[in-house]
Amino acid sequence: MIVVERAERKAVLLRQAVDLVERLRANAVERDELLCKRDARCRELKAAGASIKELQEALGMSRSRVQQILRESSG
């Protein structure tokens, strides 16, 4: 590979790396927002009378995680 080709390849790879990092950051923000919304729905469902078991099944998480979410709302 000649020097110019290596420089061009490097530039392409750097741009791709930057794009990936930007996408990861955007997805992290969206993920955090979705987790907050999920936790809020969990608390709302509990307040509406849902049992821990119902929440476990609906949200696909362990009993301890459901209880942790519910505790976080009061802490």
PDB file of C-alpha atoms in Angstrom:
ATOM      1  CA  MET A   1       0.000   0.000   0.000  1.00  0.00           C
ATOM      2  CA  ILE A   2       1.399   3.363  -0.870  1.00  0.00           C
ATOM      3  CA  VAL A   3       1.529   6.238   1.576  1.00  0.00           C
ATOM      4  CA  VAL A   4      -1.464   8.065   0.044  1.00  0.00           C
ATOM      5  CA  GLU A   5      -3.639   4.939   0.166  1.00  0.00           C
ATOM      6  CA  ARG A   6      -2.704   4.366   3.796  1.00  0.00           C
ATOM      7  CA  ALA A   7      -3.566   7.970   4.664  1.00  0.00           C
ATOM      8  CA  GLU A   8      -6.913   7.700   2.880  1.00  0.00           C
ATOM      9  CA  ARG A   9      -7.677   4.393   4.589  1.00  0.00           C
ATOM     10  CA  LYS A  10      -6.760   5.891   7.947  1.00  0.00           C
ATOM     11  CA  ALA A  11      -9.076   8.858   7.340  1.00  0.00           C
ATOM     12  CA  VAL A  12     -11.956   6.528   6.443  1.00  0.00           C
ATOM     13  CA  LEU A  13     -11.385   4.362   9.501  1.00  0.00           C
ATOM     14  CA  LEU A  14     -11.192   7.384  11.807  1.00  0.00           C
ATOM     15  CA  ARG A  15     -14.462   8.753  10.407  1.00  0.00           C
ATOM     16  CA  GLN A  16     -16.118   5.370  10.887  1.00  0.00           C
ATOM     17  CA  ALA A  17     -14.846   5.198  14.465  1.00  0.00           C
ATOM     18  CA  VAL A  18     -16.173   8.691  15.214  1.00  0.00           C
ATOM     19  CA  ASP A  19     -19.541   7.772  13.693  1.00  0.00           C
ATOM     20  CA  LEU A  20     -19.735   4.656  15.851  1.00  0.00           C
ATOM     21  CA  VAL A  21     -18.958   6.611  19.001  1.00  0.00           C
ATOM     22  CA  GLU A  22     -21.624   9.181  18.150  1.00  0.00           C
ATOM     23  CA  ARG A  23     -24.173   6.430  17.585  1.00  0.00           C
ATOM     24  CA  LEU A  24     -23.236   4.769  20.872  1.00  0.00           C
ATOM     25  CA  ARG A  25     -23.679   8.043  22.743  1.00  0.00           C
ATOM     26  CA  ALA A  26     -27.069   8.666  21.134  1.00  0.00           C
ATOM     27  CA  ASN A  27     -28.183   5.132  21.957  1.00  0.00           C
ATOM     28  CA  ALA A  28     -26.984   5.490  25.542  1.00  0.00           C
ATOM     29  CA  VAL A  29     -29.106   8.600  25.988  1.00  0.00           C
ATOM     30  CA  GLU A  30     -32.147   6.885  24.480  1.00  0.00           C
ATOM     31  CA  ARG A  31     -31.527   3.798  26.621  1.00  0.00           C
ATOM     32  CA  ASP A  32     -31.388   5.889  29.795  1.00  0.00           C
ATOM     33  CA  GLU A  33     -34.619   7.661  28.853  1.00  0.00           C
ATOM     34  CA  LEU A  34     -36.363   4.361  28.150  1.00  0.00           C
ATOM     35  CA  LEU A  35     -35.194   2.868  31.442  1.00  0.00           C
ATOM     36  CA  CYS A  36     -36.560   5.890  33.318  1.00  0.00           C
ATOM     37  CA  LYS A  37     -39.892   5.506  31.554  1.00  0.00           C
ATOM     38  CA  ARG A  38     -39.947   1.767  32.298  1.00  0.00           C
ATOM     39  CA  ASP A  39     -39.274   2.408  35.972  1.00  0.00           C
ATOM     40  CA  ALA A  40     -41.994   5.059  36.106  1.00  0.00           C
ATOM     41  CA  ARG A  41     -44.506   2.625  34.561  1.00  0.00           C
ATOM     42  CA  CYS A  42     -43.464   0.001  37.077  1.00  0.00           C
ATOM     43  CA  ARG A  43     -44.231   2.379  39.938  1.00  0.00           C
ATOM     44  CA  GLU A  44     -47.494   3.469  38.323  1.00  0.00           C
ATOM     45  CA  LEU A  45     -48.568  -0.142  37.870  1.00  0.00           C
ATOM     46  CA  LYS A  46     -47.762  -0.916  41.504  1.00  0.00           C
ATOM     47  CA  ALA A  47     -49.749   2.131  42.616  1.00  0.00           C
ATOM     48  CA  ALA A  48     -52.634   0.932  40.447  1.00  0.00           C
ATOM     49  CA  GLY A  49     -52.652  -2.377  42.290  1.00  0.00           C
ATOM     50  CA  ALA A  50     -50.347  -4.643  40.292  1.00  0.00           C
ATOM     51  CA  SER A  51     -48.558  -7.300  42.294  1.00  0.00           C
ATOM     52  CA  ILE A  52     -44.810  -7.799  42.288  1.00  0.00           C
ATOM     53  CA  LYS A  53     -45.361 -11.073  40.404  1.00  0.00           C
ATOM     54  CA  GLU A  54     -47.400  -9.307  37.726  1.00  0.00           C
ATOM     55  CA  LEU A  55     -44.686  -6.688  37.364  1.00  0.00           C
ATOM     56  CA  GLN A  56     -42.008  -9.378  37.118  1.00  0.00           C
ATOM     57  CA  GLU A  57     -43.861 -11.118  34.314  1.00  0.00           C
ATOM     58  CA  ALA A  58     -44.840  -7.971  32.433  1.00  0.00           C
ATOM     59  CA  LEU A  59     -41.386  -6.389  32.599  1.00  0.00           C
ATOM     60  CA  GLY A  60     -39.361  -9.584  32.329  1.00  0.00           C
ATOM     61  CA  MET A  61     -37.206  -8.966  35.362  1.00  0.00           C
ATOM     62  CA  SER A  62     -36.470 -10.536  38.697  1.00  0.00           C
ATOM     63  CA  ARG A  63     -38.435  -9.922  41.856  1.00  0.00           C
ATOM     64  CA  SER A  64     -35.441  -8.227  43.457  1.00  0.00           C
ATOM     65  CA  ARG A  65     -35.052  -5.825  40.502  1.00  0.00           C
ATOM     66  CA  VAL A  66     -38.751  -4.896  40.647  1.00  0.00           C
ATOM     67  CA  GLN A  67     -38.433  -4.261  44.376  1.00  0.00           C
ATOM     68  CA  GLN A  68     -35.294  -2.205  43.804  1.00  0.00           C
ATOM     69  CA  ILE A  69     -37.144  -0.002  41.281  1.00  0.00           C
ATOM     70  CA  LEU A  70     -39.994   0.482  43.714  1.00  0.00           C
ATOM     71  CA  ARG A  71     -37.592   1.351  46.553  1.00  0.00           C
ATOM     72  CA  GLU A  72     -35.755   3.874  44.377  1.00  0.00           C
ATOM     73  CA  SER A  73     -38.954   5.842  43.957  1.00  0.00           C
ATOM     74  CA  SER A  74     -39.313   6.297  47.699  1.00  0.00           C
ATOM     75  CA  GLY A  75     -35.612   6.993  48.320  1.00  0.00           C
TER      76      GLY A  75
END
